[in-house]
XYZ file of C-alpha atoms in Angstrom:
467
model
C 44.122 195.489 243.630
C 44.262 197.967 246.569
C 43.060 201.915 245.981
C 46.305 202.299 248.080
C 49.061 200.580 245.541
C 51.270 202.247 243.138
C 49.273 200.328 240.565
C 46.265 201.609 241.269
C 47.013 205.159 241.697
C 49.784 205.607 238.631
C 47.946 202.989 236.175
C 44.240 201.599 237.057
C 42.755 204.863 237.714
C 44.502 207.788 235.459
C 43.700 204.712 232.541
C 39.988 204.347 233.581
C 39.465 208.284 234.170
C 41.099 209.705 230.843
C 39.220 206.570 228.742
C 35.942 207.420 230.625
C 35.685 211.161 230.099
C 37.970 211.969 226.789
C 36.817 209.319 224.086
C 33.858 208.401 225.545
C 32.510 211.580 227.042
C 28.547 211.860 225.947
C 27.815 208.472 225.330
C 26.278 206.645 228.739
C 26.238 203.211 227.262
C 29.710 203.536 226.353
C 30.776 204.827 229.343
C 29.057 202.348 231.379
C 30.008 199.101 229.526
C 33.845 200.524 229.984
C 33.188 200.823 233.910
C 31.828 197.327 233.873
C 34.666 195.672 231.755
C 37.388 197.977 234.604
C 35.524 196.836 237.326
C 35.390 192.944 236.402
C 39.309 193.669 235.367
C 40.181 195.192 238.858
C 38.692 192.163 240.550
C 40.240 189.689 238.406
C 43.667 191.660 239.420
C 44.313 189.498 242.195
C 42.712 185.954 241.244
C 41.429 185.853 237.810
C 38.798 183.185 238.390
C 37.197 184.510 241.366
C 35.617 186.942 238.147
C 33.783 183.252 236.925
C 31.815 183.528 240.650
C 30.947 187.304 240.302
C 29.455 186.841 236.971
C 27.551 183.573 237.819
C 26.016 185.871 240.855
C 25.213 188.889 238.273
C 23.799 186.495 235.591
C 21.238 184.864 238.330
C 20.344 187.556 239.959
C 19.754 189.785 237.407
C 17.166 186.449 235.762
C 15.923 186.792 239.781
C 15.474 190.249 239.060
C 12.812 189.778 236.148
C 11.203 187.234 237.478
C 10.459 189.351 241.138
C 9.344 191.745 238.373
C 6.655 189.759 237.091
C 5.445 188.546 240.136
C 2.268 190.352 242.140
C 2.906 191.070 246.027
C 1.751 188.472 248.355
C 1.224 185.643 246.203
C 3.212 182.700 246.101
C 5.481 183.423 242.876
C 6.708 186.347 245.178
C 7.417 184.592 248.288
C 9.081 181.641 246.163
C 11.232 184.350 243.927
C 12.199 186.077 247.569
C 12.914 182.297 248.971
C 15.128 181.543 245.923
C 16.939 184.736 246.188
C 18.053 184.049 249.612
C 18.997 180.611 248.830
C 20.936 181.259 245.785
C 22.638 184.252 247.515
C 23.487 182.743 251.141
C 24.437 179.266 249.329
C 27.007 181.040 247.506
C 28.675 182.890 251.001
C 28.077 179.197 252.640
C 30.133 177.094 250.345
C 33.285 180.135 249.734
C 33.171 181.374 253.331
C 31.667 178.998 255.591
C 32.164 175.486 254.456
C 35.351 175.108 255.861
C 34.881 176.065 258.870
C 31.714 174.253 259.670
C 33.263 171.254 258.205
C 36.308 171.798 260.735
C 34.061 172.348 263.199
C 32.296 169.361 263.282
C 35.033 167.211 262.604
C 36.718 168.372 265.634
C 33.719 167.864 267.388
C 32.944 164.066 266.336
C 36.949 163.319 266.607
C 36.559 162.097 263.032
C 39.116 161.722 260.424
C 37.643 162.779 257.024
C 39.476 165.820 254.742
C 38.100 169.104 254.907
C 38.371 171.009 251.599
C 39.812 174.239 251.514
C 38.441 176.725 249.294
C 39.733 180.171 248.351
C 37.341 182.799 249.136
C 36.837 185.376 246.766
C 37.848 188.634 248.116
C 35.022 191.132 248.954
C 32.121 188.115 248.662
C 30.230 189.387 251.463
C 29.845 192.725 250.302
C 29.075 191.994 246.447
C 26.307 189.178 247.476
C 24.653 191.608 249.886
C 24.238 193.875 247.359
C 23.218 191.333 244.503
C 20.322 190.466 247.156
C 19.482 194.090 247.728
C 18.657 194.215 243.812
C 16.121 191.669 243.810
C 14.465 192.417 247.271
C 14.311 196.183 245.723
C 12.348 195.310 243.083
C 10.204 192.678 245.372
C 9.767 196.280 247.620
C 8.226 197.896 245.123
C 11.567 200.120 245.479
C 13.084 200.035 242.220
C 12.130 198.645 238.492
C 13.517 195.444 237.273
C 16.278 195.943 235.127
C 16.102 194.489 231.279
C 19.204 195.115 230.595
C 22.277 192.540 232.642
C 25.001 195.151 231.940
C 23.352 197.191 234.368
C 23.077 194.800 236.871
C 26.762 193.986 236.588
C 27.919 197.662 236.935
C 25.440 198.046 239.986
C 27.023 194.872 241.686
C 30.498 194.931 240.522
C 31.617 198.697 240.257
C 34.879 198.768 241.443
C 34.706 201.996 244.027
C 32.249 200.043 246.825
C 32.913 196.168 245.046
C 35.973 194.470 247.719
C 34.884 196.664 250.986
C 31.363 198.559 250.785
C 29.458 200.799 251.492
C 26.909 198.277 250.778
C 24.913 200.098 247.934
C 21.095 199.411 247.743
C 19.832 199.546 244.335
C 17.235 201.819 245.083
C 19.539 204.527 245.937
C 21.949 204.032 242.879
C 19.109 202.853 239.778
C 18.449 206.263 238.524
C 22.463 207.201 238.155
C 23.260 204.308 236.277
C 21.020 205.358 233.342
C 21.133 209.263 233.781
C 23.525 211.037 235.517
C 25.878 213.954 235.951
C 29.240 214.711 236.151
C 30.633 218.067 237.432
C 33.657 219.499 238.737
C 32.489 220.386 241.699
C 31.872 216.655 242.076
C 35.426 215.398 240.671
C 37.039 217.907 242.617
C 35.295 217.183 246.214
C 35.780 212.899 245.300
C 39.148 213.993 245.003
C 39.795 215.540 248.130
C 37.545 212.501 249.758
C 39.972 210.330 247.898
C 43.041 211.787 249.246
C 41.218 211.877 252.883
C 40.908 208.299 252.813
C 44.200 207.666 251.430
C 45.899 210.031 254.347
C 43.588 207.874 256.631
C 44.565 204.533 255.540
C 48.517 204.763 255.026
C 49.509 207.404 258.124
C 46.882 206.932 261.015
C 45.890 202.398 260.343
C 48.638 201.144 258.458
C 50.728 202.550 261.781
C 48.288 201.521 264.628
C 48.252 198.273 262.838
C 52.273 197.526 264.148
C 51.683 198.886 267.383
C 48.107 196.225 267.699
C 50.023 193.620 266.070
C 52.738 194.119 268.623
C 50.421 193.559 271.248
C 48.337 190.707 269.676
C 51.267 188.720 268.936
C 53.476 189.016 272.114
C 54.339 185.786 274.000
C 53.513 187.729 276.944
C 51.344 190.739 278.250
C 51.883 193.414 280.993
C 48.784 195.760 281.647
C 49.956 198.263 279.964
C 50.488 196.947 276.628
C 47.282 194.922 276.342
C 45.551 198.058 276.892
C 47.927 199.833 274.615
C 47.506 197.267 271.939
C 43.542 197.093 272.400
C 43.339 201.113 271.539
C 45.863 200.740 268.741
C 43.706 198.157 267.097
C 40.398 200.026 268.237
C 41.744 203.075 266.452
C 43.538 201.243 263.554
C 40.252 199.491 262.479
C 38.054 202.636 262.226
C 40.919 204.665 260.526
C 41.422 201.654 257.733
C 37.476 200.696 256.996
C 36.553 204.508 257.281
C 39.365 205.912 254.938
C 38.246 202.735 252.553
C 34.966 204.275 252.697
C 35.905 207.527 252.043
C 38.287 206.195 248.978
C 35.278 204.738 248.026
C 32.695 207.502 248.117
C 35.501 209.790 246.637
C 36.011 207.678 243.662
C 32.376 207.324 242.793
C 32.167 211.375 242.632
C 34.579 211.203 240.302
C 31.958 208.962 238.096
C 29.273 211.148 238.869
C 27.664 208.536 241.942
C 26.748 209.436 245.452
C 26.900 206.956 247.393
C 25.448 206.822 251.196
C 27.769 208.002 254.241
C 29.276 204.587 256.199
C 30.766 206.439 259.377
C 29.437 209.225 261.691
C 32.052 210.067 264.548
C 31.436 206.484 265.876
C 34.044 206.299 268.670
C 31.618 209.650 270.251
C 28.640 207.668 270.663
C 26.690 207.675 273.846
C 25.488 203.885 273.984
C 26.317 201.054 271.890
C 22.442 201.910 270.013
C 24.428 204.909 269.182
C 27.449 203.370 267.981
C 26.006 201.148 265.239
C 23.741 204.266 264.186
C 26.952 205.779 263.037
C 29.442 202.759 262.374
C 29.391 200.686 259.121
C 26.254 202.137 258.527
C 25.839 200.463 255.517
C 25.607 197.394 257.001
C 23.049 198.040 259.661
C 21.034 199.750 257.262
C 20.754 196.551 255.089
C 20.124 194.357 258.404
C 17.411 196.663 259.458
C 15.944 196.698 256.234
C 15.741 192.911 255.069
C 15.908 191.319 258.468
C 14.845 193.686 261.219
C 11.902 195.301 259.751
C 10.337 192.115 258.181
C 10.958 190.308 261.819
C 8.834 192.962 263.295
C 11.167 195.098 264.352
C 10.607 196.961 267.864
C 7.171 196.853 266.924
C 5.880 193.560 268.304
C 3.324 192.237 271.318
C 6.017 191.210 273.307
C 9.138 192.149 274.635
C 10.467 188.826 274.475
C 10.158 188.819 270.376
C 11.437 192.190 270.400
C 14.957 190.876 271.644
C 14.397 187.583 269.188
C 14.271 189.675 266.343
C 17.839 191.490 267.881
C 19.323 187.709 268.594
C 18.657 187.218 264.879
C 19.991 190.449 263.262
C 23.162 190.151 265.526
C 23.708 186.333 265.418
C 23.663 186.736 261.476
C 25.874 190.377 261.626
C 28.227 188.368 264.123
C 28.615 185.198 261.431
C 28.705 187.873 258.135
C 32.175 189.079 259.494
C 34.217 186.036 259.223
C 34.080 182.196 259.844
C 35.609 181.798 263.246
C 33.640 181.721 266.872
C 35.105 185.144 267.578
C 33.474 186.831 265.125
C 30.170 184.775 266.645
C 30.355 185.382 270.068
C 31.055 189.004 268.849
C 28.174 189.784 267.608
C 26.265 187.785 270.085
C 28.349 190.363 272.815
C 26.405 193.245 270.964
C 23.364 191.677 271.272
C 23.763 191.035 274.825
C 24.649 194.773 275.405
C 21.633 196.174 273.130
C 19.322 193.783 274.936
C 20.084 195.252 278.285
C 20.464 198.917 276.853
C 16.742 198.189 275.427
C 15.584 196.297 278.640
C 17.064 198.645 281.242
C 16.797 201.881 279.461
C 20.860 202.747 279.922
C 21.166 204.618 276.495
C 19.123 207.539 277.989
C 20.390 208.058 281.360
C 23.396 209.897 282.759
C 25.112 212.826 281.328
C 26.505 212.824 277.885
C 30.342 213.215 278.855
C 29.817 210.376 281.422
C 27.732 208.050 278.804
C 31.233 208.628 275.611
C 33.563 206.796 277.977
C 31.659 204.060 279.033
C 30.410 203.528 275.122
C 33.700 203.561 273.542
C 35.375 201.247 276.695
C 32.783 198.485 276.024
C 33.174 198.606 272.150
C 36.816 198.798 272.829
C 36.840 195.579 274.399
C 34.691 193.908 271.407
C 37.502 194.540 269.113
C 39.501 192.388 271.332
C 37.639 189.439 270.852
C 36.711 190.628 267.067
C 40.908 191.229 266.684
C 41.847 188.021 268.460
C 43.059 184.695 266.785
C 40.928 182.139 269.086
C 38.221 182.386 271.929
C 41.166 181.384 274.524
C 42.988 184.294 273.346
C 40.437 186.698 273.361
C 40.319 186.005 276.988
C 43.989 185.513 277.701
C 44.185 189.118 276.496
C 41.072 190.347 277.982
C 42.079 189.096 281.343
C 45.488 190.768 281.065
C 43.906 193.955 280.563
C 41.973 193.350 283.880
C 45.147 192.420 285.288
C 44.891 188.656 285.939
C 47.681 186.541 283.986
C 49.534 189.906 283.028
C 53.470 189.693 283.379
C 53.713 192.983 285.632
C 51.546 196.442 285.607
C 54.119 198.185 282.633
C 56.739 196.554 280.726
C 59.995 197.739 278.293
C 57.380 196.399 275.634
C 54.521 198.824 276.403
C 57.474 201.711 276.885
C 58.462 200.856 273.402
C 54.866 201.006 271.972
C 54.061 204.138 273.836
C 57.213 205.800 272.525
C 56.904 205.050 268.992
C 53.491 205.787 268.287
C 52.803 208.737 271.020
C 51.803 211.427 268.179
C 49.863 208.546 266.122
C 47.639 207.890 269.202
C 47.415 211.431 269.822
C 46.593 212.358 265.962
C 43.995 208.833 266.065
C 41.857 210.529 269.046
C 41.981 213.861 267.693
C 40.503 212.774 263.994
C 37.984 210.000 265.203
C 35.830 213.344 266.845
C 34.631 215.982 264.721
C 37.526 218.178 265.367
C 38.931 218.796 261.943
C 34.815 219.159 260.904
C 34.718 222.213 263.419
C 37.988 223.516 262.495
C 36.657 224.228 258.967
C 33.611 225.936 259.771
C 35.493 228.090 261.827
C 35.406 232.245 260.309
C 39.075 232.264 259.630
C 39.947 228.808 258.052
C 37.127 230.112 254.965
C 37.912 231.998 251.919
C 40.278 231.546 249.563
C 43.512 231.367 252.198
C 41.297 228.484 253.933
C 40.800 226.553 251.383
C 44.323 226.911 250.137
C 45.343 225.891 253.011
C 43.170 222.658 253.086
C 44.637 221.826 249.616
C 48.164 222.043 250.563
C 47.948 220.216 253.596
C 45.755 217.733 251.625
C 48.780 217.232 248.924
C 51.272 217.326 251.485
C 49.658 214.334 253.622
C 48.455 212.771 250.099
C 52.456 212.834 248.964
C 53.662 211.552 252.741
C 51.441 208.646 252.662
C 52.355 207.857 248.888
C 56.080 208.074 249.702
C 55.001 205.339 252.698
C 53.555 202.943 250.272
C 56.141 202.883 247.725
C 58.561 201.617 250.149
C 56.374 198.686 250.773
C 54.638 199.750 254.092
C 52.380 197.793 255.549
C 49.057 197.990 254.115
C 46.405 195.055 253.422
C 42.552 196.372 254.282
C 41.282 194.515 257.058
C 37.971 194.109 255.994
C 38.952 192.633 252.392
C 38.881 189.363 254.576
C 35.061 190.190 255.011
């Protein structure tokens, strides 16, 4: 079920909302076993047995959970309850997401002839299991109790707001809300608006870059111009429809009374790629640092040469957590590469800010290429038309076309990925009651536009359900 259908928005969440806070209003338990019972409903929405694999993962991590509990730092019940975890966990991603492909792999490697199953993956996997392993390595932290009671667990690991597309919630920052916490309207009201945000975000600015990059992607042949064209559109599209599912996301759990962590931070104004993945997905880096980076050693190790063995790691594994395909590989190794020599050569401090945005944004611009693209070969196919080699021609009546169309939508995309509309309401004269009116109306009014989109049956899958 998408936060962006008619279904959702007319049926799923007015249902959940007036159940949650008219009949059972006062009573936590209630209220929690009803969130847990939506949740496992809103993922069974698209493929009701996927909901057989979520509860297998609550039900053995939540037996992980007591058993981390019970075990004293240091000794070997803890490292063995930490080894399972991982095992159980990562088996689970390996066998729905990965199987396939490494079975593909190496039959196209050993020219043999033997079937390759193909399994369904279960929508949102990568999130839910990160955050199923976050519960037990909490409590193995010292971070966070162990929690007696599995209902918990499931609502922690399953609760529909941050279940198909993050932010990746660590238990430690969500235990003590799902046994006390409290609901206001200043809190409904401002998940609202963050709701609507994201919705605006999704269904006007991505779902409209996402035809102008699939234009590009998909054409038989590229000028210049429209590989470059299609590369922004998709560079834009991807931060508008992951960032406006994190803000649906955030939004809806203020309606619930959670707060859940920020996930994006002006990325696309970063001043080295060190910058950029301090303020994209943060979520995800967050959980890397903390259960791979840190226990590695981090930065702070003997040797330089471990320091950028602990990075291989962190982005080998946030390269192969994206998808099963040696694009999303070679991705992430491409970030290492960059971070080594940023780290190495000491490029994120030097130069003038202005000079240091372009140069940042260029070289992430070019990783969504090969993160975008079907195939190595035609990562590089498009790559080198952007350079100019292989390109049919500098400009072309396709790239005119693109241009055309979506002139105001690129214009609109580079304006809200900086903190523009941020400054524009701390500014003395958009405050006060006509300010905030204001904000409301053009809220609703981009809110209704983006609803009227959707119920024609625009475009409008999230890319990183895939993930």
């Amino acid at each position: 079920m998408l936060f962006s259908s008619p279904i959702f928005l007319l049926v799923f969440l007015p249902l959940v909302l007036l159940v949650y806070y008219l009949p059972l209003r006062g009573c936590r338990v209630a209220q929690n076993v009803f969130l847990l019972l939506a949740s496992l409903g809103f993922y069974a929405w698209g493929e009701p047995w996927f909901v057989l694999v979520m509860l297998g993962s609550i039900a053995v991590n939540w037996l992980l959970g007591l058993w981390m509990g019970q075990t004293v730092a240091g000794t070997r019940p803890r490292r063995l309850a930490t080894f399972l975890t991982a095992a159980f966990n990562l088996s689970i991603l390996f066998i729905f997401k990965y199987l396939t492909f490494t079975l593909s792999s190496l039959r196209a490697a050993l020219g043999a002839g033997f079937a390759v199953p193909q399994i369904a993956l279960p929508i949102g996997i990568s999130f839910f299991t990160f955050q199923a392993m976050s519960y037990v390595l909490d409590i193995g932290r010292g971070r966070a109790p162990a929690q007696k009671n599995p209902l918990w667990v499931g609502l922690y690991i399953s609760f529909f707001p941050q279940l198909i597309a993050g932010p990746i919630v660590k238990y430690e920052t969500v235990a003590a809300e799902i046994r006390d916490r409290r609901e206001n309207w200043d809190d409904f009201s401002a998940g609202t608006c963050r709701f609507a945000v994201g919705f605006a975000k999704k269904v006007l600015l991505a779902n409209t870059l996402a035809v102008a990059a699939d234009t590009a992607f998909g054409a038989a042949g590229l000028s210049v111009g429209l590989a470059w064209l299609g590369s922004f559109a998709y560079t834009f599209q991807i931060f508008f429809d992951f960032s406006g599912y994190s803000d649906m996301a955030i939004g809806l759990g203020q309606m619930f009374g959670f707060h859940f962590l920020e996930n994006f931070n002006y990325p696309y104004i970063s001043r080295s790629v060190t910058e950029f993945w301090r303020r994209w997905h943060i979520s995800l880096s967050t959980w890397f640092r903390d259960y791979v980076y840190f226990p590695l050693g981090g930065s702070r190790v003997n040797s330089r040469g471990r320091h950028l063995f602990n990075l291989f790691v962190v982005w080998l594994l946030t390269g192969i957590w994206h998808g099963a395909n040696w694009t999303f590989l070679c991705w992430g190794l491409y970030y290492f590469a960059l971070l080594a020599l940023e780290k190495t050569l000491g490029l994120d401090k030097r130069g003038l800010t202005c000079w240091r945005i372009l140069p940042t944004f260029l070289l992430v611009n070019f990783g969504w290429v090969l993160f975008r693209a079907e195939s190595l070969p035609a990562a590089a196919r498009f790559l080198a038309a952007m350079a100019g080699v292989g390109a049919e021609g500098f400009w072309s009546g396709a790239a005119t076309a693109v241009l055309r169309d979506n002139r105001v939508i690129f214009a609109g995309a580079l304006l809200f990925s900086t903190p523009f509309a941020k400054w524009l309401g701390a500014r003395r004269w958009t405050r006060g009651v006509w300010g905030s009116v204001l904000y409301v109306a053009g809220l609703l009014a981009a809110a209704l536009l983006a609803f009227a989109y959707i119920a024609k049956g625009a475009y409008n899958p999230f890319i990183y359900f895939n993930f």
